[in-house]
Short mmCIF file of C-alpha atoms in Angstrom, two decimals:
data_model
loop_
_atom_site.label_atom_id
_atom_site.label_comp_id
_atom_site.label_asym_id
_atom_site.label_seq_id
_atom_site.Cartn_x
_atom_site.Cartn_y
_atom_site.Cartn_z
CA UNK A 1145 27.14 -48.11 19.50
CA UNK A 1146 24.85 -44.99 20.01
CA UNK A 1147 23.28 -43.83 23.32
CA UNK A 1148 20.79 -40.99 22.55
CA UNK A 1149 18.67 -39.70 25.09
CA UNK A 1150 15.62 -38.03 23.86
CA UNK A 1151 13.59 -35.49 26.15
CA UNK A 1152 10.44 -33.77 24.91
CA UNK A 1153 9.62 -30.98 27.47
CA UNK A 1154 6.15 -29.63 28.22
CA UNK A 1155 6.89 -26.32 26.46
CA UNK A 1156 7.32 -28.11 23.18
CA UNK A 1157 11.16 -27.95 22.99
CA UNK A 1158 13.44 -31.04 22.44
CA UNK A 1159 16.66 -32.04 24.05
CA UNK A 1160 18.94 -34.60 22.47
CA UNK A 1161 22.00 -35.80 24.50
CA UNK A 1162 24.50 -38.26 23.41
CA UNK A 1163 27.28 -39.04 26.02
CA UNK A 1164 30.85 -39.72 24.62
CA UNK A 1165 32.80 -40.12 27.91
CA UNK A 1166 36.06 -41.04 26.33
CA UNK A 1167 36.42 -37.69 24.74
CA UNK A 1168 37.66 -34.42 26.47
CA UNK A 1169 35.22 -31.90 25.04
CA UNK A 1170 31.26 -31.38 25.28
CA UNK A 1171 29.31 -29.41 22.53
CA UNK A 1172 26.11 -27.53 22.69
CA UNK A 1173 24.04 -27.07 19.42
CA UNK A 1174 21.10 -24.96 19.39
CA UNK A 1175 18.72 -25.70 16.31
CA UNK A 1176 16.06 -23.27 15.53
CA UNK A 1177 13.22 -23.95 12.59
CA UNK A 1178 13.94 -20.78 10.51
CA UNK A 1179 15.62 -19.42 7.30
CA UNK A 1180 14.48 -18.65 3.87
CA UNK A 1181 11.73 -21.30 3.58
CA UNK A 1182 9.81 -19.37 6.07
CA UNK A 1183 10.28 -15.80 4.92
CA UNK A 1184 8.54 -13.85 2.14
CA UNK A 1185 9.55 -11.36 -0.30
CA UNK A 1186 9.21 -8.45 1.99
CA UNK A 1187 11.20 -9.87 5.04
CA UNK A 1188 13.58 -11.98 3.11
CA UNK A 1189 16.93 -12.07 5.08
CA UNK A 1190 15.37 -11.61 8.47
CA UNK A 1191 16.50 -14.99 9.88
CA UNK A 1192 20.09 -14.06 9.02
CA UNK A 1193 20.08 -10.85 10.45
CA UNK A 1194 18.59 -12.07 13.58
CA UNK A 1195 21.56 -14.84 13.63
CA UNK A 1196 24.05 -11.59 13.41
CA UNK A 1197 22.12 -9.63 16.02
CA UNK A 1198 22.57 -12.49 18.58
CA UNK A 1199 26.43 -11.84 18.40
CA UNK A 1200 26.02 -8.04 19.04
CA UNK A 1201 23.64 -8.75 22.18
CA UNK A 1202 22.48 -11.86 23.46
CA UNK A 1203 19.68 -11.73 26.25
CA UNK A 1204 20.91 -8.51 27.50
CA UNK A 1205 24.66 -9.63 27.35
CA UNK A 1206 26.51 -7.35 25.07
CA UNK A 1207 28.98 -8.24 22.35
CA UNK A 1208 32.07 -7.26 24.67
CA UNK A 1209 30.91 -9.70 27.49
CA UNK A 1210 30.17 -12.58 24.80
CA UNK A 1211 33.78 -12.05 23.58
CA UNK A 1212 35.19 -12.18 27.05
CA UNK A 1213 33.27 -15.52 27.82
CA UNK A 1214 34.49 -17.00 24.78
CA UNK A 1215 38.08 -15.89 25.63
CA UNK A 1216 37.44 -17.66 29.13
CA UNK A 1217 36.23 -20.90 27.30
CA UNK A 1218 38.89 -20.95 24.70
CA UNK A 1219 36.14 -21.24 22.28
CA UNK A 1220 34.13 -19.55 19.69
CA UNK A 1221 30.26 -19.51 19.42
CA UNK A 1222 29.32 -20.48 15.80
CA UNK A 1223 26.38 -19.29 14.18
CA UNK A 1224 25.03 -20.11 10.60
CA UNK A 1225 21.71 -19.56 8.61
CA UNK A 1226 20.39 -22.28 6.21
CA UNK A 1227 17.37 -22.27 4.26
CA UNK A 1228 15.52 -24.24 6.87
CA UNK A 1229 17.16 -23.42 10.22
CA UNK A 1230 19.24 -21.14 12.34
CA UNK A 1231 22.14 -22.92 14.41
CA UNK A 1232 24.45 -21.93 17.29
CA UNK A 1233 27.14 -24.29 18.39
CA UNK A 1234 29.76 -24.08 21.09
CA UNK A 1235 32.70 -26.65 21.63
CA UNK A 1236 34.53 -26.59 25.10
CA UNK A 1237 35.75 -28.18 28.20
CA UNK A 1238 33.12 -29.72 30.63
CA UNK A 1239 34.16 -27.54 33.43
CA UNK A 1240 32.50 -24.48 31.72
CA UNK A 1241 28.95 -26.59 31.44
CA UNK A 1242 27.42 -24.13 33.94
CA UNK A 1243 28.34 -20.79 32.15
CA UNK A 1244 27.64 -22.38 28.80
CA UNK A 1245 24.10 -23.49 29.99
CA UNK A 1246 23.56 -19.66 31.23
CA UNK A 1247 24.61 -18.52 27.84
CA UNK A 1248 22.50 -20.74 25.78
CA UNK A 1249 19.47 -19.90 28.00
CA UNK A 1250 19.76 -16.18 27.11
CA UNK A 1251 18.61 -17.07 23.34
CA UNK A 1252 15.24 -17.08 25.09
CA UNK A 1253 15.44 -14.23 27.30
CA UNK A 1254 12.97 -12.11 25.03
CA UNK A 1255 15.07 -9.11 25.50
CA UNK A 1256 14.67 -6.73 22.43
CA UNK A 1257 17.53 -5.39 20.41
CA UNK A 1258 17.99 -1.64 20.54
CA UNK A 1259 17.80 0.39 17.33
CA UNK A 1260 21.48 1.08 17.62
CA UNK A 1261 22.10 -2.68 17.34
CA UNK A 1262 19.94 -2.97 14.42
CA UNK A 1263 21.22 -0.25 12.67
CA UNK A 1264 24.89 -1.30 13.17
CA UNK A 1265 24.24 -4.94 12.10
CA UNK A 1266 22.22 -3.85 8.95
CA UNK A 1267 25.17 -2.19 7.91
CA UNK A 1268 27.27 -5.46 8.17
CA UNK A 1269 24.73 -7.45 6.15
CA UNK A 1270 24.64 -4.62 3.62
CA UNK A 1271 28.30 -4.86 3.08
CA UNK A 1272 27.91 -8.79 2.75
CA UNK A 1273 25.39 -8.31 0.21
CA UNK A 1274 27.78 -5.95 -1.78
CA UNK A 1275 30.41 -8.70 -1.91
CA UNK A 1276 27.86 -11.42 -2.75
CA UNK A 1277 28.23 -13.13 -6.34
CA UNK A 1278 25.30 -14.95 -7.58
CA UNK A 1279 26.71 -18.09 -9.50
CA UNK A 1280 25.54 -21.28 -11.17
CA UNK A 1281 25.35 -23.20 -7.95
CA UNK A 1282 23.54 -20.70 -5.99
CA UNK A 1283 20.82 -20.22 -8.87
CA UNK A 1284 20.31 -24.13 -8.69
CA UNK A 1285 19.96 -24.30 -5.10
CA UNK A 1286 17.49 -21.24 -5.25
CA UNK A 1287 15.47 -23.01 -7.69
CA UNK A 1288 15.51 -26.24 -5.46
CA UNK A 1289 14.31 -24.42 -2.19
CA UNK A 1290 11.45 -22.96 -4.18
CA UNK A 1291 8.07 -23.11 -2.44
CA UNK A 1292 4.54 -21.48 -3.34
CA UNK A 1293 5.91 -18.42 -1.58
CA UNK A 1294 9.00 -18.14 -3.80
CA UNK A 1295 12.74 -18.61 -3.47
CA UNK A 1296 14.89 -15.90 -1.61
CA UNK A 1297 18.54 -15.28 -1.01
CA UNK A 1298 19.74 -16.35 2.51
CA UNK A 1299 20.77 -12.81 3.21
CA UNK A 1300 18.02 -11.05 1.42
CA UNK A 1301 18.07 -8.07 -0.70
CA UNK A 1302 19.48 -4.61 -0.12
CA UNK A 1303 16.04 -3.12 -0.17
CA UNK A 1304 14.49 -5.81 2.00
CA UNK A 1305 17.25 -5.16 4.80
CA UNK A 1306 17.05 -1.51 4.61
CA UNK A 1307 12.98 -1.61 4.96
CA UNK A 1308 13.15 -4.00 7.93
CA UNK A 1309 11.54 -2.19 10.65
CA UNK A 1310 12.46 -2.79 14.58
CA UNK A 1311 8.80 -3.98 14.97
CA UNK A 1312 9.21 -6.82 12.26
CA UNK A 1313 12.68 -7.61 13.68
CA UNK A 1314 10.87 -7.89 17.39
CA UNK A 1315 8.09 -10.06 15.81
CA UNK A 1316 10.44 -12.45 14.17
CA UNK A 1317 12.70 -12.57 17.14
CA UNK A 1318 9.87 -13.77 19.25
CA UNK A 1319 8.75 -16.39 16.65
CA UNK A 1320 12.19 -17.64 15.89
CA UNK A 1321 13.84 -17.83 19.56
CA UNK A 1322 11.05 -19.82 21.43
CA UNK A 1323 11.41 -23.25 23.12
CA UNK A 1324 8.65 -25.01 20.74
CA UNK A 1325 10.89 -24.02 17.72
CA UNK A 1326 13.84 -25.51 19.12
CA UNK A 1327 15.96 -28.37 19.77
CA UNK A 1328 19.09 -28.53 22.01
CA UNK A 1329 21.88 -31.01 21.42
CA UNK A 1330 24.53 -31.86 23.83
CA UNK A 1331 27.17 -34.09 22.77
CA UNK A 1332 30.69 -35.48 24.29
CA UNK A 1333 32.06 -35.64 27.79
CA UNK A 1334 29.01 -34.74 30.39
CA UNK A 1335 27.86 -36.25 33.55
CA UNK A 1336 24.23 -37.44 34.37
CA UNK A 1337 24.02 -34.57 36.72
CA UNK A 1338 24.48 -32.39 33.91
CA UNK A 1339 21.99 -33.88 31.85
CA UNK A 1340 19.43 -33.35 34.66
CA UNK A 1341 20.47 -29.71 35.08
CA UNK A 1342 20.04 -29.19 31.28
CA UNK A 1343 16.46 -30.63 31.39
CA UNK A 1344 15.63 -28.97 34.54
CA UNK A 1345 16.60 -25.35 33.17
CA UNK A 1346 15.13 -25.62 29.72
CA UNK A 1347 11.84 -27.11 31.16
CA UNK A 1348 11.32 -23.52 32.88
CA UNK A 1349 11.16 -21.71 29.69
CA UNK A 1350 8.02 -20.20 28.18
CA UNK A 1351 6.50 -19.87 24.83
CA UNK A 1352 5.56 -16.61 23.09
CA UNK A 1353 2.92 -18.02 21.24
CA UNK A 1354 0.42 -20.82 21.52
CA UNK A 1355 1.16 -22.58 18.40
CA UNK A 1356 4.30 -23.51 16.74
CA UNK A 1357 5.29 -20.78 14.25
CA UNK A 1358 7.02 -22.65 11.55
CA UNK A 1359 6.11 -25.67 9.40
CA UNK A 1360 8.26 -26.61 6.38
CA UNK A 1361 6.55 -26.35 3.04
CA UNK A 1362 7.28 -29.06 0.23
CA UNK A 1363 9.69 -27.69 -2.59
CA UNK A 1364 7.89 -26.80 -5.68
CA UNK A 1365 7.53 -29.63 -8.09
CA UNK A 1366 9.14 -32.26 -5.63
CA UNK A 1367 9.04 -35.67 -7.07
CA UNK A 1368 6.85 -34.34 -9.98
CA UNK A 1369 9.77 -33.28 -12.42
CA UNK A 1370 9.64 -32.90 -16.06
CA UNK A 1371 11.57 -31.04 -18.74
CA UNK A 1372 10.22 -27.79 -17.48
CA UNK A 1373 12.41 -28.33 -14.57
CA UNK A 1374 15.65 -28.38 -16.26
CA UNK A 1375 17.80 -25.33 -16.18
CA UNK A 1376 20.52 -24.08 -18.68
CA UNK A 1377 22.86 -21.24 -18.07
CA UNK A 1378 24.78 -19.80 -20.84
CA UNK A 1379 28.38 -18.74 -19.93
CA UNK A 1380 31.54 -17.89 -22.09
CA UNK A 1381 34.55 -19.86 -21.79
CA UNK A 1382 35.91 -22.16 -19.02
CA UNK A 1383 34.45 -25.66 -18.48
CA UNK A 1384 30.97 -26.86 -18.64
CA UNK A 1385 29.19 -27.55 -15.35
CA UNK A 1386 26.55 -30.37 -14.66
CA UNK A 1387 24.28 -30.59 -11.82
CA UNK A 1388 21.99 -33.74 -11.89
CA UNK A 1389 19.60 -33.93 -8.89
CA UNK A 1390 17.10 -36.80 -8.03
CA UNK A 1391 14.43 -36.16 -5.50
CA UNK A 1392 14.12 -38.88 -2.87
CA UNK A 1393 10.44 -39.87 -2.24
CA UNK A 1394 10.91 -41.47 1.43
CA UNK A 1395 7.51 -43.26 1.00
CA UNK A 1396 9.30 -45.33 -1.66
CA UNK A 1397 13.01 -45.09 -0.72
CA UNK A 1398 14.43 -45.56 2.60
CA UNK A 1399 17.03 -43.10 3.54
CA UNK A 1400 19.68 -45.51 4.28
CA UNK A 1401 19.41 -47.09 0.76
CA UNK A 1402 19.58 -43.36 -0.74
CA UNK A 1403 22.80 -43.08 1.13
CA UNK A 1404 24.27 -46.27 -0.27
CA UNK A 1405 23.05 -45.32 -3.84
CA UNK A 1406 25.03 -41.89 -3.50
CA UNK A 1407 28.13 -43.99 -2.61
CA UNK A 1408 27.62 -46.12 -5.58
CA UNK A 1409 27.21 -43.47 -8.18
CA UNK A 1410 30.02 -41.06 -7.53
CA UNK A 1411 30.21 -40.78 -3.86
CA UNK A 1412 34.13 -42.05 -3.41
CA UNK A 1413 36.90 -43.08 -5.59
CA UNK A 1414 35.80 -46.50 -6.24
CA UNK A 1415 32.27 -45.39 -7.48
CA UNK A 1416 30.61 -46.24 -10.67
CA UNK A 1417 30.86 -42.88 -12.56
CA UNK A 1418 34.38 -42.07 -10.84
CA UNK A 1419 35.80 -45.10 -12.37
CA UNK A 1420 34.29 -45.00 -15.79
CA UNK A 1421 34.29 -41.01 -16.40
CA UNK A 1422 37.80 -40.30 -14.80
CA UNK A 1423 39.85 -43.62 -14.90
CA UNK A 1424 38.70 -45.06 -17.98
CA UNK A 1425 37.51 -42.20 -20.10
CA UNK A 1426 39.49 -39.20 -18.69
CA UNK A 1427 36.43 -37.19 -19.51
CA UNK A 1428 36.42 -35.33 -16.12
CA UNK A 1429 38.91 -34.40 -13.55
CA UNK A 1430 36.49 -34.94 -10.61
CA UNK A 1431 32.85 -36.42 -10.13
CA UNK A 1432 31.22 -36.54 -7.00
CA UNK A 1433 27.69 -37.39 -5.44
CA UNK A 1434 26.16 -36.27 -2.38
CA UNK A 1435 23.00 -36.34 -0.37
CA UNK A 1436 21.53 -32.92 0.08
CA UNK A 1437 18.99 -32.16 2.82
CA UNK A 1438 16.56 -29.43 3.13
CA UNK A 1439 14.61 -30.21 6.58
CA UNK A 1440 12.36 -32.83 5.77
CA UNK A 1441 13.40 -33.26 2.19
CA UNK A 1442 16.49 -34.84 0.58
CA UNK A 1443 18.10 -35.41 -2.96
CA UNK A 1444 20.84 -37.35 -4.52
CA UNK A 1445 23.02 -34.71 -6.37
CA UNK A 1446 25.65 -35.56 -8.93
CA UNK A 1447 28.02 -32.84 -9.93
CA UNK A 1448 31.02 -32.41 -12.33
CA UNK A 1449 32.78 -29.99 -14.53
CA UNK A 1450 33.83 -31.03 -18.22
CA UNK A 1451 35.65 -29.54 -21.25
CA UNK A 1452 32.79 -28.07 -23.52
CA UNK A 1453 33.39 -30.24 -26.41
CA UNK A 1454 32.86 -33.49 -24.24
CA UNK A 1455 29.70 -32.25 -22.57
CA UNK A 1456 27.37 -34.35 -24.74
CA UNK A 1457 29.51 -37.32 -24.65
CA UNK A 1458 29.75 -37.30 -20.64
CA UNK A 1459 26.09 -36.82 -20.24
CA UNK A 1460 25.36 -39.71 -22.43
CA UNK A 1461 27.74 -42.08 -20.58
CA UNK A 1462 26.45 -40.87 -16.98
CA UNK A 1463 22.83 -41.72 -18.12
CA UNK A 1464 24.07 -45.02 -19.66
CA UNK A 1465 25.50 -45.85 -16.21
CA UNK A 1466 22.64 -44.81 -14.32
CA UNK A 1467 20.43 -46.83 -16.31
CA UNK A 1468 22.74 -49.90 -15.50
CA UNK A 1469 22.07 -49.27 -11.88
CA UNK A 1470 18.39 -49.79 -12.53
CA UNK A 1471 19.09 -53.28 -14.06
CA UNK A 1472 21.87 -54.82 -11.75
CA UNK A 1473 23.85 -54.38 -8.55
CA UNK A 1474 27.01 -56.15 -8.02
CA UNK A 1475 27.22 -58.18 -4.62
CA UNK A 1476 30.79 -57.29 -4.19
CA UNK A 1477 30.03 -53.37 -4.56
CA UNK A 1478 27.34 -53.59 -1.81
CA UNK A 1479 29.78 -55.83 0.36
CA UNK A 1480 32.49 -53.08 0.01
CA UNK A 1481 30.17 -50.08 0.39
CA UNK A 1482 28.69 -51.77 3.63
CA UNK A 1483 32.09 -52.16 5.22
CA UNK A 1484 33.00 -48.32 4.49
CA UNK A 1485 29.57 -47.07 6.03
CA UNK A 1486 30.04 -49.33 9.21
CA UNK A 1487 33.20 -47.80 9.63
CA UNK A 1488 31.93 -44.38 9.20
CA UNK A 1489 29.34 -44.98 11.90
CA UNK A 1490 32.00 -45.86 14.45
CA UNK A 1491 33.83 -42.65 13.77
CA UNK A 1492 30.93 -40.42 14.80
CA UNK A 1493 31.76 -41.91 18.32
CA UNK A 1494 35.05 -40.32 18.24
CA UNK A 1495 33.63 -36.78 17.09
CA UNK A 1496 31.82 -34.75 19.40
CA UNK A 1497 30.80 -31.91 16.54
CA UNK A 1498 29.90 -34.90 13.91
CA UNK A 1499 27.46 -36.29 16.47
CA UNK A 1500 26.18 -32.88 17.31
CA UNK A 1501 25.32 -32.20 13.64
CA UNK A 1502 23.85 -35.72 13.23
CA UNK A 1503 21.40 -35.26 16.09
CA UNK A 1504 20.30 -31.62 15.01
CA UNK A 1505 19.74 -32.17 11.52
CA UNK A 1506 17.79 -35.56 12.37
CA UNK A 1507 15.45 -33.18 14.41
CA UNK A 1508 15.27 -30.68 11.60
CA UNK A 1509 14.13 -33.38 9.27
CA UNK A 1510 11.66 -34.93 11.93
CA UNK A 1511 13.29 -38.08 11.80
CA UNK A 1512 15.34 -39.02 14.84
CA UNK A 1513 15.79 -42.39 13.36
CA UNK A 1514 18.70 -40.96 11.46
CA UNK A 1515 20.65 -40.38 14.47
CA UNK A 1516 20.20 -43.93 15.88
CA UNK A 1517 23.51 -45.54 14.89
CA UNK A 1518 22.90 -48.98 16.55
CA UNK A 1519 19.69 -49.26 14.32
CA UNK A 1520 21.58 -47.97 11.15
CA UNK A 1521 24.26 -50.55 11.52
CA UNK A 1522 21.81 -53.24 11.80
CA UNK A 1523 20.07 -52.06 8.68
CA UNK A 1524 23.41 -51.93 6.70
CA UNK A 1525 23.97 -55.67 7.93
CA UNK A 1526 20.22 -56.56 6.59
CA UNK A 1527 20.48 -54.51 3.18
CA UNK A 1528 20.52 -56.82 0.08
CA UNK A 1529 21.31 -56.26 -3.69
CA UNK A 1530 17.46 -56.50 -4.26
CA UNK A 1531 16.66 -53.82 -1.81
CA UNK A 1532 19.39 -51.43 -3.61
CA UNK A 1533 17.78 -52.57 -7.16
CA UNK A 1534 14.17 -51.52 -5.87
CA UNK A 1535 15.83 -47.98 -4.59
CA UNK A 1536 17.71 -47.49 -7.99
CA UNK A 1537 14.61 -47.87 -9.83
CA UNK A 1538 12.50 -45.61 -7.49
CA UNK A 1539 15.45 -42.77 -7.50
CA UNK A 1540 16.75 -42.75 -11.01
CA UNK A 1541 13.43 -41.89 -12.58
CA UNK A 1542 12.33 -38.65 -14.68
CA UNK A 1543 9.79 -37.36 -12.43
CA UNK A 1544 12.61 -37.09 -9.77
CA UNK A 1545 14.97 -35.66 -12.12
CA UNK A 1546 16.41 -31.82 -12.60
CA UNK A 1547 19.23 -31.55 -15.04
CA UNK A 1548 20.93 -28.25 -14.57
CA UNK A 1549 23.92 -26.96 -17.20
CA UNK A 1550 25.99 -24.31 -17.42
CA UNK A 1551 27.81 -24.20 -20.78
CA UNK A 1552 29.33 -21.99 -23.61
CA UNK A 1553 26.73 -21.88 -26.61
CA UNK A 1554 29.62 -21.28 -29.02
CA UNK A 1555 31.19 -24.72 -28.09
CA UNK A 1556 28.19 -26.84 -27.49
CA UNK A 1557 24.79 -27.58 -29.41
CA UNK A 1558 22.81 -24.47 -29.47
CA UNK A 1559 19.53 -26.22 -28.53
CA UNK A 1560 20.28 -28.75 -25.74
CA UNK A 1561 16.53 -29.54 -24.99
CA UNK A 1562 16.26 -32.54 -27.38
CA UNK A 1563 19.35 -34.02 -25.65
CA UNK A 1564 17.94 -33.46 -22.27
CA UNK A 1565 14.72 -34.92 -23.18
CA UNK A 1566 16.32 -38.11 -24.80
CA UNK A 1567 18.40 -38.52 -21.40
CA UNK A 1568 15.17 -38.47 -19.47
CA UNK A 1569 13.90 -41.08 -21.52
CA UNK A 1570 16.86 -43.30 -21.01
CA UNK A 1571 15.60 -43.62 -17.24
CA UNK A 1572 11.94 -44.00 -18.10
#
């Protein structure tokens, strides 16, 4: 099913190539380790600013030239900054391979931005900060990505952006945009000759530093949660918001079983919590479960909104059902979920962007087995109810759990802490 070619170049860069010859497009994805996990209070937001500056001038090619290229390709260069990485992706027709390759080599050209570039892009970021609204979901996310250095906004603060000097920006440019800190993923319709050209071109690049600049820190309290990890935000009116996050210790829980547990809980319309809380009890309009990744770390997250007066009842029901998963897994549910996952693996072969995404984030997690679709298909076939039961007992535990709630204190119990402690004890 999958045919990933993996190259580890002498300069430390990784190249991942997955050919999908039946498609009409190809996609370049360039993944750099960077983002808020590697910043501090003074330079927070610098990786996001660097991403922006690449669109103003890239290796000496000014914005006007970049825009002309994109018009020629009939495509757009997409850039995004995440807590653990900075990513640039471009999907286009294979006939533009040489030009796109030249464009992507420019990320490593080590050409400094002018003060004019920096001042102009700072103003753009400052305008974005003016429009930013900190909400419950962002606060929960920020708490999760907190390390010993702290937890910072992706865009930084007005003060940190204003104070950022050209020298600091230059230093971080050289730290971030170097081969040993990067992975290039090529997916879609390309030839063996194109693949060889890719390897040869990126092998010639040199690093700016002898040692890799970034190594991911562990989120503070990961797999060592207790009641102090819980978070309650008071908000008048509206519905209450519930966010339940379970850290996944990959020494005890294989990633694939975590994905299946996610589907069991609330990952689709046939899931346990969806059926009970929405279809039978009508407590919620929607409830979903997702696997969130932050580089090397993952957590299973259950989210839903509920009427304020139903908050307590909904929480008790959710934890009752999670406790049930610790005790018994229905074979028919495993069979249904296995079929769903097998189909999803096949869909990757028809999705040039989906496959690129899979490769890039597998590298970011330092686990390329996540992108081996053949191996995953076999694992799904071999998965048993006993495997899932072991995983549920390892995942749904108090020391993995963070409970976050936004509620109206006028419509819910004033002190929720005894309830949250009781819910934690349900899973002990």
